[in-house]
Amino acid sequence: MSRAEERVGKTKQELDRVVFIGRTYQEYMRMFDLQLPELVGKKILDCPAGACSFTAHGSRLGLDIIASDITYDHKIDDLEHKGLQDIGHAMETMEQAKGNYVWDDYGNVDGLSRHRHQALQDCVRDMRESPERYVAAVLPELPFEDEQFHLVLSAHFLFMYSDRLDYDFHKQTIKELLRVASEEIRIFPLTDLTGSRYDHLDRLIHELEAEGLRVTENKVPYEFMRNGNSLLSIRKNI
Ligand SMILES: C[S@@+](CC[C@H](N)C(=O)[O-])C[C@H]1O[C@@H](n2cnc3c(N)ncnc32)[C@H](O)[C@@H]1O
């Protein structure tokens, strides 16, 4: 196998390991309980942003947002293809697991699928038009300056995959998100894939408070996975 073929094989394996799916700008505003006016003039990081359209739409509204994800050094065409495959697969699995979700917003699996396709389509269009907003990074490390952002948002990664990502990884990642934030980080949801509250959340909150951070669990006006209707806010400089 040539070096080029090896590289293509490795790249494909890397992409196979992640799910390239994302939420829309409107879903983000509700899951992070945000209002547009409070975001104006702030530097915002979405990490890991996956196939979200928060950056695309927010930027069009004049917000200053950077998206970061492990996948962003792949070709946009490959990401789009992977995203379409992942939505198809996720919707098939969703048919079996419908009872674990609240359908008020989406109606049914087709409605959910439309939101996921819209997010992917808007995300890849923006990646093609404004690639500088999409920065590749492998957590728990980020290629950003200390306090480069006012607000850091992190959705559907920490806590959700606690079957695969251990406590140390969670702690290191949160420290890194805090390093690049000057004001606040918000994490959503606080549940794992079974809908149970993250096992080590109380320990985490206690340790962060002991470091002088202000940590609160806040209910949000969004619930899709049952019980997934709270965020964790961690504030600096209190
Ligand atoms: C389920 S998606 C969530 C995307 C988005 N935040 C949302 O709420 O729709 C999880 C994302 O984490 C990314 N990811 C997985 N491991 C990562 C790592 N070590 N560093 C950075 N991103 C990672 C994946 O590529 C994927 O896009």
PDB file of N, CA and C in Angstrom, residues 41-141:
ATOM      1  N   GLY A  41     -21.340  41.146  20.614  1.00  0.00           N
ATOM      2  CA  GLY A  41     -20.092  41.722  21.112  1.00  0.00           C
ATOM      3  C   GLY A  41     -19.224  40.735  21.872  1.00  0.00           C
ATOM      4  N   LYS A  42     -19.697  39.499  22.030  1.00  0.00           N
ATOM      5  CA  LYS A  42     -18.891  38.481  22.748  1.00  0.00           C
ATOM      6  C   LYS A  42     -18.192  37.572  21.750  1.00  0.00           C
ATOM      7  N   LYS A  43     -17.032  37.090  22.149  1.00  0.00           N
ATOM      8  CA  LYS A  43     -16.359  36.055  21.360  1.00  0.00           C
ATOM      9  C   LYS A  43     -16.810  34.713  21.917  1.00  0.00           C
ATOM     10  N   ILE A  44     -17.293  33.848  21.029  1.00  0.00           N
ATOM     11  CA  ILE A  44     -17.917  32.592  21.466  1.00  0.00           C
ATOM     12  C   ILE A  44     -17.222  31.415  20.788  1.00  0.00           C
ATOM     13  N   LEU A  45     -17.004  30.355  21.558  1.00  0.00           N
ATOM     14  CA  LEU A  45     -16.467  29.107  20.994  1.00  0.00           C
ATOM     15  C   LEU A  45     -17.505  28.010  21.162  1.00  0.00           C
ATOM     16  N   ASP A  46     -17.771  27.266  20.094  1.00  0.00           N
ATOM     17  CA  ASP A  46     -18.606  26.061  20.156  1.00  0.00           C
ATOM     18  C   ASP A  46     -17.668  24.869  19.991  1.00  0.00           C
ATOM     19  N   CYS A  47     -17.574  24.031  21.035  1.00  0.00           N
ATOM     20  CA  CYS A  47     -16.610  22.933  20.980  1.00  0.00           C
ATOM     21  C   CYS A  47     -17.058  21.748  21.833  1.00  0.00           C
ATOM     22  N   PRO A  48     -17.179  20.546  21.294  1.00  0.00           N
ATOM     23  CA  PRO A  48     -17.019  20.216  19.884  1.00  0.00           C
ATOM     24  C   PRO A  48     -18.301  20.536  19.122  1.00  0.00           C
ATOM     25  N   ALA A  49     -18.142  21.142  17.968  1.00  0.00           N
ATOM     26  CA  ALA A  49     -19.295  21.696  17.258  1.00  0.00           C
ATOM     27  C   ALA A  49     -19.901  20.739  16.247  1.00  0.00           C
ATOM     28  N   GLY A  50     -19.141  19.714  15.811  1.00  0.00           N
ATOM     29  CA  GLY A  50     -19.684  18.741  14.869  1.00  0.00           C
ATOM     30  C   GLY A  50     -20.325  19.418  13.672  1.00  0.00           C
ATOM     31  N   ALA A  51     -21.518  18.935  13.307  1.00  0.00           N
ATOM     32  CA  ALA A  51     -22.219  19.448  12.124  1.00  0.00           C
ATOM     33  C   ALA A  51     -23.292  20.460  12.507  1.00  0.00           C
ATOM     34  N   CYS A  52     -23.006  21.303  13.503  1.00  0.00           N
ATOM     35  CA  CYS A  52     -23.991  22.281  13.978  1.00  0.00           C
ATOM     36  C   CYS A  52     -24.055  23.501  13.076  1.00  0.00           C
ATOM     37  N   SER A  53     -25.222  24.142  13.071  1.00  0.00           N
ATOM     38  CA  SER A  53     -25.355  25.387  12.303  1.00  0.00           C
ATOM     39  C   SER A  53     -25.355  26.614  13.214  1.00  0.00           C
ATOM     40  N   PHE A  54     -24.959  26.436  14.474  1.00  0.00           N
ATOM     41  CA  PHE A  54     -24.914  27.584  15.390  1.00  0.00           C
ATOM     42  C   PHE A  54     -23.941  28.642  14.868  1.00  0.00           C
ATOM     43  N   THR A  55     -22.772  28.204  14.441  1.00  0.00           N
ATOM     44  CA  THR A  55     -21.760  29.145  13.940  1.00  0.00           C
ATOM     45  C   THR A  55     -22.234  29.802  12.638  1.00  0.00           C
ATOM     46  N   ALA A  56     -22.789  28.998  11.738  1.00  0.00           N
ATOM     47  CA  ALA A  56     -23.241  29.528  10.444  1.00  0.00           C
ATOM     48  C   ALA A  56     -24.315  30.610  10.634  1.00  0.00           C
ATOM     49  N   HIS A  57     -25.366  30.283  11.380  1.00  0.00           N
ATOM     50  CA  HIS A  57     -26.472  31.239  11.556  1.00  0.00           C
ATOM     51  C   HIS A  57     -26.072  32.414  12.418  1.00  0.00           C
ATOM     52  N   GLY A  58     -25.375  32.100  13.527  1.00  0.00           N
ATOM     53  CA  GLY A  58     -24.954  33.161  14.438  1.00  0.00           C
ATOM     54  C   GLY A  58     -24.085  34.183  13.719  1.00  0.00           C
ATOM     55  N   SER A  59     -23.169  33.702  12.884  1.00  0.00           N
ATOM     56  CA  SER A  59     -22.281  34.626  12.164  1.00  0.00           C
ATOM     57  C   SER A  59     -23.090  35.507  11.226  1.00  0.00           C
ATOM     58  N   ARG A  60     -24.093  34.919  10.578  1.00  0.00           N
ATOM     59  CA  ARG A  60     -24.937  35.707   9.679  1.00  0.00           C
ATOM     60  C   ARG A  60     -25.676  36.804  10.451  1.00  0.00           C
ATOM     61  N   LEU A  61     -25.944  36.539  11.743  1.00  0.00           N
ATOM     62  CA  LEU A  61     -26.634  37.542  12.570  1.00  0.00           C
ATOM     63  C   LEU A  61     -25.648  38.533  13.187  1.00  0.00           C
ATOM     64  N   GLY A  62     -24.363  38.392  12.842  1.00  0.00           N
ATOM     65  CA  GLY A  62     -23.370  39.353  13.317  1.00  0.00           C
ATOM     66  C   GLY A  62     -22.611  38.890  14.553  1.00  0.00           C
ATOM     67  N   LEU A  63     -22.831  37.653  14.989  1.00  0.00           N
ATOM     68  CA  LEU A  63     -22.108  37.167  16.173  1.00  0.00           C
ATOM     69  C   LEU A  63     -20.709  36.703  15.779  1.00  0.00           C
ATOM     70  N   ASP A  64     -19.828  36.675  16.780  1.00  0.00           N
ATOM     71  CA  ASP A  64     -18.423  36.328  16.559  1.00  0.00           C
ATOM     72  C   ASP A  64     -18.200  34.910  17.131  1.00  0.00           C
ATOM     73  N   ILE A  65     -18.329  33.895  16.272  1.00  0.00           N
ATOM     74  CA  ILE A  65     -18.298  32.507  16.751  1.00  0.00           C
ATOM     75  C   ILE A  65     -17.238  31.700  15.995  1.00  0.00           C
ATOM     76  N   ILE A  66     -16.501  30.893  16.746  1.00  0.00           N
ATOM     77  CA  ILE A  66     -15.583  29.911  16.163  1.00  0.00           C
ATOM     78  C   ILE A  66     -16.109  28.530  16.534  1.00  0.00           C
ATOM     79  N   ALA A  67     -16.072  27.605  15.571  1.00  0.00           N
ATOM     80  CA  ALA A  67     -16.461  26.219  15.828  1.00  0.00           C
ATOM     81  C   ALA A  67     -15.197  25.372  15.822  1.00  0.00           C
ATOM     82  N   SER A  68     -15.137  24.398  16.713  1.00  0.00           N
ATOM     83  CA  SER A  68     -13.947  23.554  16.758  1.00  0.00           C
ATOM     84  C   SER A  68     -14.366  22.103  16.956  1.00  0.00           C
ATOM     85  N   ASP A  69     -13.667  21.191  16.267  1.00  0.00           N
ATOM     86  CA  ASP A  69     -14.032  19.776  16.359  1.00  0.00           C
ATOM     87  C   ASP A  69     -12.862  18.949  15.835  1.00  0.00           C
ATOM     88  N   ILE A  70     -12.782  17.719  16.317  1.00  0.00           N
ATOM     89  CA  ILE A  70     -11.715  16.804  15.891  1.00  0.00           C
ATOM     90  C   ILE A  70     -11.787  16.516  14.382  1.00  0.00           C
ATOM     91  N   THR A  71     -12.967  16.637  13.802  1.00  0.00           N
ATOM     92  CA  THR A  71     -13.152  16.240  12.395  1.00  0.00           C
ATOM     93  C   THR A  71     -12.755  17.316  11.381  1.00  0.00           C
ATOM     94  N   TYR A  72     -12.491  18.525  11.836  1.00  0.00           N
ATOM     95  CA  TYR A  72     -12.414  19.641  10.888  1.00  0.00           C
ATOM     96  C   TYR A  72     -11.165  19.665  10.010  1.00  0.00           C
ATOM     97  N   ASP A  73     -10.235  18.693  10.183  1.00  0.00           N
ATOM     98  CA  ASP A  73      -9.136  18.662   9.212  1.00  0.00           C
ATOM     99  C   ASP A  73      -9.443  17.690   8.070  1.00  0.00           C
ATOM    100  N   HIS A  74     -10.664  17.172   8.033  1.00  0.00           N
ATOM    101  CA  HIS A  74     -11.071  16.312   6.914  1.00  0.00           C
ATOM    102  C   HIS A  74     -11.670  17.167   5.797  1.00  0.00           C
ATOM    103  N   LYS A  75     -11.709  16.582   4.598  1.00  0.00           N
ATOM    104  CA  LYS A  75     -12.281  17.316   3.461  1.00  0.00           C
ATOM    105  C   LYS A  75     -13.770  17.546   3.697  1.00  0.00           C
ATOM    106  N   ILE A  76     -14.245  18.718   3.289  1.00  0.00           N
ATOM    107  CA  ILE A  76     -15.653  19.060   3.543  1.00  0.00           C
ATOM    108  C   ILE A  76     -16.590  18.065   2.846  1.00  0.00           C
ATOM    109  N   ASP A  77     -16.213  17.637   1.633  1.00  0.00           N
ATOM    110  CA  ASP A  77     -17.066  16.656   0.924  1.00  0.00           C
ATOM    111  C   ASP A  77     -17.189  15.364   1.730  1.00  0.00           C
ATOM    112  N   ASP A  78     -16.061  14.937   2.340  1.00  0.00           N
ATOM    113  CA  ASP A  78     -16.090  13.697   3.140  1.00  0.00           C
ATOM    114  C   ASP A  78     -16.957  13.885   4.382  1.00  0.00           C
ATOM    115  N   LEU A  79     -16.853  15.067   4.991  1.00  0.00           N
ATOM    116  CA  LEU A  79     -17.668  15.344   6.183  1.00  0.00           C
ATOM    117  C   LEU A  79     -19.159  15.340   5.821  1.00  0.00           C
ATOM    118  N   GLU A  80     -19.476  15.945   4.676  1.00  0.00           N
ATOM    119  CA  GLU A  80     -20.878  15.994   4.263  1.00  0.00           C
ATOM    120  C   GLU A  80     -21.413  14.572   4.046  1.00  0.00           C
ATOM    121  N   HIS A  81     -20.609  13.748   3.378  1.00  0.00           N
ATOM    122  CA  HIS A  81     -21.004  12.370   3.098  1.00  0.00           C
ATOM    123  C   HIS A  81     -21.198  11.589   4.400  1.00  0.00           C
ATOM    124  N   LYS A  82     -20.214  11.755   5.314  1.00  0.00           N
ATOM    125  CA  LYS A  82     -20.284  11.071   6.613  1.00  0.00           C
ATOM    126  C   LYS A  82     -21.512  11.555   7.404  1.00  0.00           C
ATOM    127  N   GLY A  83     -21.766  12.864   7.345  1.00  0.00           N
ATOM    128  CA  GLY A  83     -22.909  13.432   8.064  1.00  0.00           C
ATOM    129  C   GLY A  83     -24.227  12.838   7.574  1.00  0.00           C
ATOM    130  N   LEU A  84     -24.353  12.700   6.240  1.00  0.00           N
ATOM    131  CA  LEU A  84     -25.596  12.134   5.681  1.00  0.00           C
ATOM    132  C   LEU A  84     -25.768  10.683   6.123  1.00  0.00           C
ATOM    133  N   GLN A  85     -24.657   9.933   6.097  1.00  0.00           N
ATOM    134  CA  GLN A  85     -24.703   8.521   6.546  1.00  0.00           C
ATOM    135  C   GLN A  85     -25.101   8.439   8.020  1.00  0.00           C
ATOM    136  N   ASP A  86     -24.483   9.307   8.830  1.00  0.00           N
ATOM    137  CA  ASP A  86     -24.729   9.259  10.278  1.00  0.00           C
ATOM    138  C   ASP A  86     -26.168   9.645  10.616  1.00  0.00           C
ATOM    139  N   ILE A  87     -26.728  10.615   9.879  1.00  0.00           N
ATOM    140  CA  ILE A  87     -28.137  10.975  10.132  1.00  0.00           C
ATOM    141  C   ILE A  87     -29.017   9.764   9.808  1.00  0.00           C
ATOM    142  N   GLY A  88     -28.755   9.125   8.657  1.00  0.00           N
ATOM    143  CA  GLY A  88     -29.553   7.960   8.258  1.00  0.00           C
ATOM    144  C   GLY A  88     -29.514   6.882   9.326  1.00  0.00           C
ATOM    145  N   HIS A  89     -28.314   6.617   9.830  1.00  0.00           N
ATOM    146  CA  HIS A  89     -28.140   5.569  10.835  1.00  0.00           C
ATOM    147  C   HIS A  89     -28.826   5.959  12.142  1.00  0.00           C
ATOM    148  N   ALA A  90     -28.637   7.227  12.541  1.00  0.00           N
ATOM    149  CA  ALA A  90     -29.232   7.698  13.808  1.00  0.00           C
ATOM    150  C   ALA A  90     -30.760   7.612  13.741  1.00  0.00           C
ATOM    151  N   MET A  91     -31.345   7.918  12.585  1.00  0.00           N
ATOM    152  CA  MET A  91     -32.809   7.895  12.485  1.00  0.00           C
ATOM    153  C   MET A  91     -33.339   6.460  12.540  1.00  0.00           C
ATOM    154  N   GLU A  92     -32.560   5.505  11.985  1.00  0.00           N
ATOM    155  CA  GLU A  92     -32.974   4.088  12.087  1.00  0.00           C
ATOM    156  C   GLU A  92     -32.982   3.639  13.544  1.00  0.00           C
ATOM    157  N   THR A  93     -31.912   4.009  14.281  1.00  0.00           N
ATOM    158  CA  THR A  93     -31.839   3.601  15.695  1.00  0.00           C
ATOM    159  C   THR A  93     -32.925   4.290  16.518  1.00  0.00           C
ATOM    160  N   MET A  94     -33.234   5.531  16.108  1.00  0.00           N
ATOM    161  CA  MET A  94     -34.217   6.320  16.844  1.00  0.00           C
ATOM    162  C   MET A  94     -35.586   5.639  16.842  1.00  0.00           C
ATOM    163  N   GLU A  95     -35.928   4.969  15.730  1.00  0.00           N
ATOM    164  CA  GLU A  95     -37.220   4.278  15.647  1.00  0.00           C
ATOM    165  C   GLU A  95     -37.389   3.307  16.817  1.00  0.00           C
ATOM    166  N   GLN A  96     -36.296   2.638  17.207  1.00  0.00           N
ATOM    167  CA  GLN A  96     -36.370   1.647  18.304  1.00  0.00           C
ATOM    168  C   GLN A  96     -36.401   2.325  19.674  1.00  0.00           C
ATOM    169  N   ALA A  97     -35.823   3.535  19.747  1.00  0.00           N
ATOM    170  CA  ALA A  97     -35.609   4.149  21.068  1.00  0.00           C
ATOM    171  C   ALA A  97     -36.542   5.337  21.318  1.00  0.00           C
ATOM    172  N   LYS A  98     -37.586   5.458  20.494  1.00  0.00           N
ATOM    173  CA  LYS A  98     -38.464   6.641  20.541  1.00  0.00           C
ATOM    174  C   LYS A  98     -38.952   7.005  21.944  1.00  0.00           C
ATOM    175  N   GLY A  99     -39.208   5.962  22.761  1.00  0.00           N
ATOM    176  CA  GLY A  99     -39.774   6.173  24.094  1.00  0.00           C
ATOM    177  C   GLY A  99     -38.856   6.923  25.045  1.00  0.00           C
ATOM    178  N   ASN A 100     -37.541   6.988  24.728  1.00  0.00           N
ATOM    179  CA  ASN A 100     -36.609   7.695  25.618  1.00  0.00           C
ATOM    180  C   ASN A 100     -36.589   9.196  25.343  1.00  0.00           C
ATOM    181  N   TYR A 101     -37.415   9.647  24.388  1.00  0.00           N
ATOM    182  CA  TYR A 101     -37.342  11.052  23.958  1.00  0.00           C
ATOM    183  C   TYR A 101     -38.689  11.754  24.084  1.00  0.00           C
ATOM    184  N   VAL A 102     -38.623  13.078  24.152  1.00  0.00           N
ATOM    185  CA  VAL A 102     -39.828  13.917  24.233  1.00  0.00           C
ATOM    186  C   VAL A 102     -40.018  14.527  22.840  1.00  0.00           C
ATOM    187  N   TRP A 103     -41.195  14.295  22.230  1.00  0.00           N
ATOM    188  CA  TRP A 103     -41.355  14.629  20.803  1.00  0.00           C
ATOM    189  C   TRP A 103     -42.095  15.939  20.546  1.00  0.00           C
ATOM    190  N   ASP A 104     -42.321  16.736  21.610  1.00  0.00           N
ATOM    191  CA  ASP A 104     -43.116  17.968  21.450  1.00  0.00           C
ATOM    192  C   ASP A 104     -42.558  18.883  20.345  1.00  0.00           C
ATOM    193  N   ASP A 105     -41.249  18.990  20.253  1.00  0.00           N
ATOM    194  CA  ASP A 105     -40.662  19.928  19.297  1.00  0.00           C
ATOM    195  C   ASP A 105     -40.593  19.368  17.873  1.00  0.00           C
ATOM    196  N   TYR A 106     -40.304  18.083  17.748  1.00  0.00           N
ATOM    197  CA  TYR A 106     -40.020  17.523  16.416  1.00  0.00           C
ATOM    198  C   TYR A 106     -41.204  16.761  15.825  1.00  0.00           C
ATOM    199  N   GLY A 107     -42.160  16.361  16.660  1.00  0.00           N
ATOM    200  CA  GLY A 107     -43.326  15.624  16.181  1.00  0.00           C
ATOM    201  C   GLY A 107     -43.039  14.149  16.016  1.00  0.00           C
ATOM    202  N   ASN A 108     -42.103  13.839  15.122  1.00  0.00           N
ATOM    203  CA  ASN A 108     -41.773  12.429  14.863  1.00  0.00           C
ATOM    204  C   ASN A 108     -40.353  12.347  14.286  1.00  0.00           C
ATOM    205  N   VAL A 109     -39.951  11.118  13.929  1.00  0.00           N
ATOM    206  CA  VAL A 109     -38.574  10.918  13.466  1.00  0.00           C
ATOM    207  C   VAL A 109     -38.306  11.717  12.184  1.00  0.00           C
ATOM    208  N   ASP A 110     -39.310  11.843  11.310  1.00  0.00           N
ATOM    209  CA  ASP A 110     -39.107  12.636  10.082  1.00  0.00           C
ATOM    210  C   ASP A 110     -38.823  14.099  10.406  1.00  0.00           C
ATOM    211  N   GLY A 111     -39.545  14.620  11.396  1.00  0.00           N
ATOM    212  CA  GLY A 111     -39.334  16.013  11.806  1.00  0.00           C
ATOM    213  C   GLY A 111     -37.926  16.197  12.364  1.00  0.00           C
ATOM    214  N   LEU A 112     -37.494  15.238  13.160  1.00  0.00           N
ATOM    215  CA  LEU A 112     -36.136  15.300  13.722  1.00  0.00           C
ATOM    216  C   LEU A 112     -35.101  15.245  12.600  1.00  0.00           C
ATOM    217  N   SER A 113     -35.332  14.348  11.657  1.00  0.00           N
ATOM    218  CA  SER A 113     -34.410  14.182  10.534  1.00  0.00           C
ATOM    219  C   SER A 113     -34.280  15.494   9.745  1.00  0.00           C
ATOM    220  N   ARG A 114     -35.393  16.193   9.566  1.00  0.00           N
ATOM    221  CA  ARG A 114     -35.332  17.474   8.835  1.00  0.00           C
ATOM    222  C   ARG A 114     -34.422  18.464   9.558  1.00  0.00           C
ATOM    223  N   HIS A 115     -34.510  18.537  10.915  1.00  0.00           N
ATOM    224  CA  HIS A 115     -33.638  19.454  11.674  1.00  0.00           C
ATOM    225  C   HIS A 115     -32.164  19.064  11.515  1.00  0.00           C
ATOM    226  N   ARG A 116     -31.885  17.754  11.587  1.00  0.00           N
ATOM    227  CA  ARG A 116     -30.483  17.311  11.486  1.00  0.00           C
ATOM    228  C   ARG A 116     -29.922  17.584  10.081  1.00  0.00           C
ATOM    229  N   HIS A 117     -30.759  17.369   9.038  1.00  0.00           N
ATOM    230  CA  HIS A 117     -30.294  17.665   7.673  1.00  0.00           C
ATOM    231  C   HIS A 117     -30.067  19.154   7.479  1.00  0.00           C
ATOM    232  N   GLN A 118     -30.971  19.970   8.054  1.00  0.00           N
ATOM    233  CA  GLN A 118     -30.828  21.427   7.915  1.00  0.00           C
ATOM    234  C   GLN A 118     -29.524  21.896   8.558  1.00  0.00           C
ATOM    235  N   ALA A 119     -29.247  21.368   9.752  1.00  0.00           N
ATOM    236  CA  ALA A 119     -28.013  21.762  10.459  1.00  0.00           C
ATOM    237  C   ALA A 119     -26.786  21.375   9.634  1.00  0.00           C
ATOM    238  N   LEU A 120     -26.761  20.151   9.138  1.00  0.00           N
ATOM    239  CA  LEU A 120     -25.611  19.673   8.351  1.00  0.00           C
ATOM    240  C   LEU A 120     -25.432  20.524   7.086  1.00  0.00           C
ATOM    241  N   GLN A 121     -26.537  20.746   6.377  1.00  0.00           N
ATOM    242  CA  GLN A 121     -26.472  21.514   5.122  1.00  0.00           C
ATOM    243  C   GLN A 121     -25.942  22.929   5.371  1.00  0.00           C
ATOM    244  N   ASP A 122     -26.469  23.598   6.409  1.00  0.00           N
ATOM    245  CA  ASP A 122     -26.028  24.974   6.701  1.00  0.00           C
ATOM    246  C   ASP A 122     -24.584  24.989   7.183  1.00  0.00           C
ATOM    247  N   CYS A 123     -24.206  23.959   7.948  1.00  0.00           N
ATOM    248  CA  CYS A 123     -22.828  23.887   8.460  1.00  0.00           C
ATOM    249  C   CYS A 123     -21.834  23.723   7.306  1.00  0.00           C
ATOM    250  N   VAL A 124     -22.075  22.761   6.416  1.00  0.00           N
ATOM    251  CA  VAL A 124     -21.090  22.538   5.347  1.00  0.00           C
ATOM    252  C   VAL A 124     -21.066  23.714   4.353  1.00  0.00           C
ATOM    253  N   ARG A 125     -22.207  24.361   4.154  1.00  0.00           N
ATOM    254  CA  ARG A 125     -22.201  25.533   3.266  1.00  0.00           C
ATOM    255  C   ARG A 125     -21.300  26.626   3.869  1.00  0.00           C
ATOM    256  N   ASP A 126     -21.450  26.846   5.178  1.00  0.00           N
ATOM    257  CA  ASP A 126     -20.646  27.872   5.841  1.00  0.00           C
ATOM    258  C   ASP A 126     -19.159  27.487   5.870  1.00  0.00           C
ATOM    259  N   MET A 127     -18.885  26.174   6.038  1.00  0.00           N
ATOM    260  CA  MET A 127     -17.485  25.710   6.008  1.00  0.00           C
ATOM    261  C   MET A 127     -16.832  26.042   4.669  1.00  0.00           C
ATOM    262  N   ARG A 128     -17.622  25.880   3.585  1.00  0.00           N
ATOM    263  CA  ARG A 128     -17.073  26.167   2.244  1.00  0.00           C
ATOM    264  C   ARG A 128     -16.861  27.672   2.069  1.00  0.00           C
ATOM    265  N   GLU A 129     -17.797  28.471   2.600  1.00  0.00           N
ATOM    266  CA  GLU A 129     -17.722  29.930   2.403  1.00  0.00           C
ATOM    267  C   GLU A 129     -16.724  30.591   3.365  1.00  0.00           C
ATOM    268  N   SER A 130     -16.667  30.084   4.607  1.00  0.00           N
ATOM    269  CA  SER A 130     -15.851  30.746   5.647  1.00  0.00           C
ATOM    270  C   SER A 130     -15.056  29.713   6.448  1.00  0.00           C
ATOM    271  N   PRO A 131     -14.104  29.030   5.785  1.00  0.00           N
ATOM    272  CA  PRO A 131     -13.388  27.929   6.459  1.00  0.00           C
ATOM    273  C   PRO A 131     -12.633  28.386   7.713  1.00  0.00           C
ATOM    274  N   GLU A 132     -12.308  29.686   7.791  1.00  0.00           N
ATOM    275  CA  GLU A 132     -11.533  30.182   8.938  1.00  0.00           C
ATOM    276  C   GLU A 132     -12.312  30.071  10.250  1.00  0.00           C
ATOM    277  N   ARG A 133     -13.619  29.891  10.168  1.00  0.00           N
ATOM    278  CA  ARG A 133     -14.411  29.763  11.402  1.00  0.00           C
ATOM    279  C   ARG A 133     -14.379  28.344  11.957  1.00  0.00           C
ATOM    280  N   TYR A 134     -13.801  27.390  11.227  1.00  0.00           N
ATOM    281  CA  TYR A 134     -13.866  25.978  11.617  1.00  0.00           C
ATOM    282  C   TYR A 134     -12.451  25.463  11.882  1.00  0.00           C
ATOM    283  N   VAL A 135     -12.132  25.271  13.160  1.00  0.00           N
ATOM    284  CA  VAL A 135     -10.763  24.985  13.578  1.00  0.00           C
ATOM    285  C   VAL A 135     -10.676  23.556  14.130  1.00  0.00           C
ATOM    286  N   ALA A 136      -9.783  22.760  13.555  1.00  0.00           N
ATOM    287  CA  ALA A 136      -9.614  21.379  14.027  1.00  0.00           C
ATOM    288  C   ALA A 136      -8.927  21.372  15.387  1.00  0.00           C
ATOM    289  N   ALA A 137      -9.387  20.527  16.286  1.00  0.00           N
ATOM    290  CA  ALA A 137      -8.770  20.411  17.621  1.00  0.00           C
ATOM    291  C   ALA A 137      -9.101  19.037  18.189  1.00  0.00           C
ATOM    292  N   VAL A 138      -8.153  18.503  18.968  1.00  0.00           N
ATOM    293  CA  VAL A 138      -8.386  17.212  19.616  1.00  0.00           C
ATOM    294  C   VAL A 138      -8.400  17.438  21.119  1.00  0.00           C
ATOM    295  N   LEU A 139      -9.589  17.426  21.691  1.00  0.00           N
ATOM    296  CA  LEU A 139      -9.694  17.565  23.153  1.00  0.00           C
ATOM    297  C   LEU A 139      -9.022  16.377  23.826  1.00  0.00           C
ATOM    298  N   PRO A 140      -8.368  16.560  24.958  1.00  0.00           N
ATOM    299  CA  PRO A 140      -8.490  17.696  25.862  1.00  0.00           C
ATOM    300  C   PRO A 140      -7.503  18.853  25.623  1.00  0.00           C
ATOM    301  N   GLU A 141      -7.082  19.071  24.356  1.00  0.00           N
ATOM    302  CA  GLU A 141      -6.231  20.239  24.107  1.00  0.00           C
ATOM    303  C   GLU A 141      -6.878  21.120  23.046  1.00  0.00           C
TER     304      GLU A 141
END
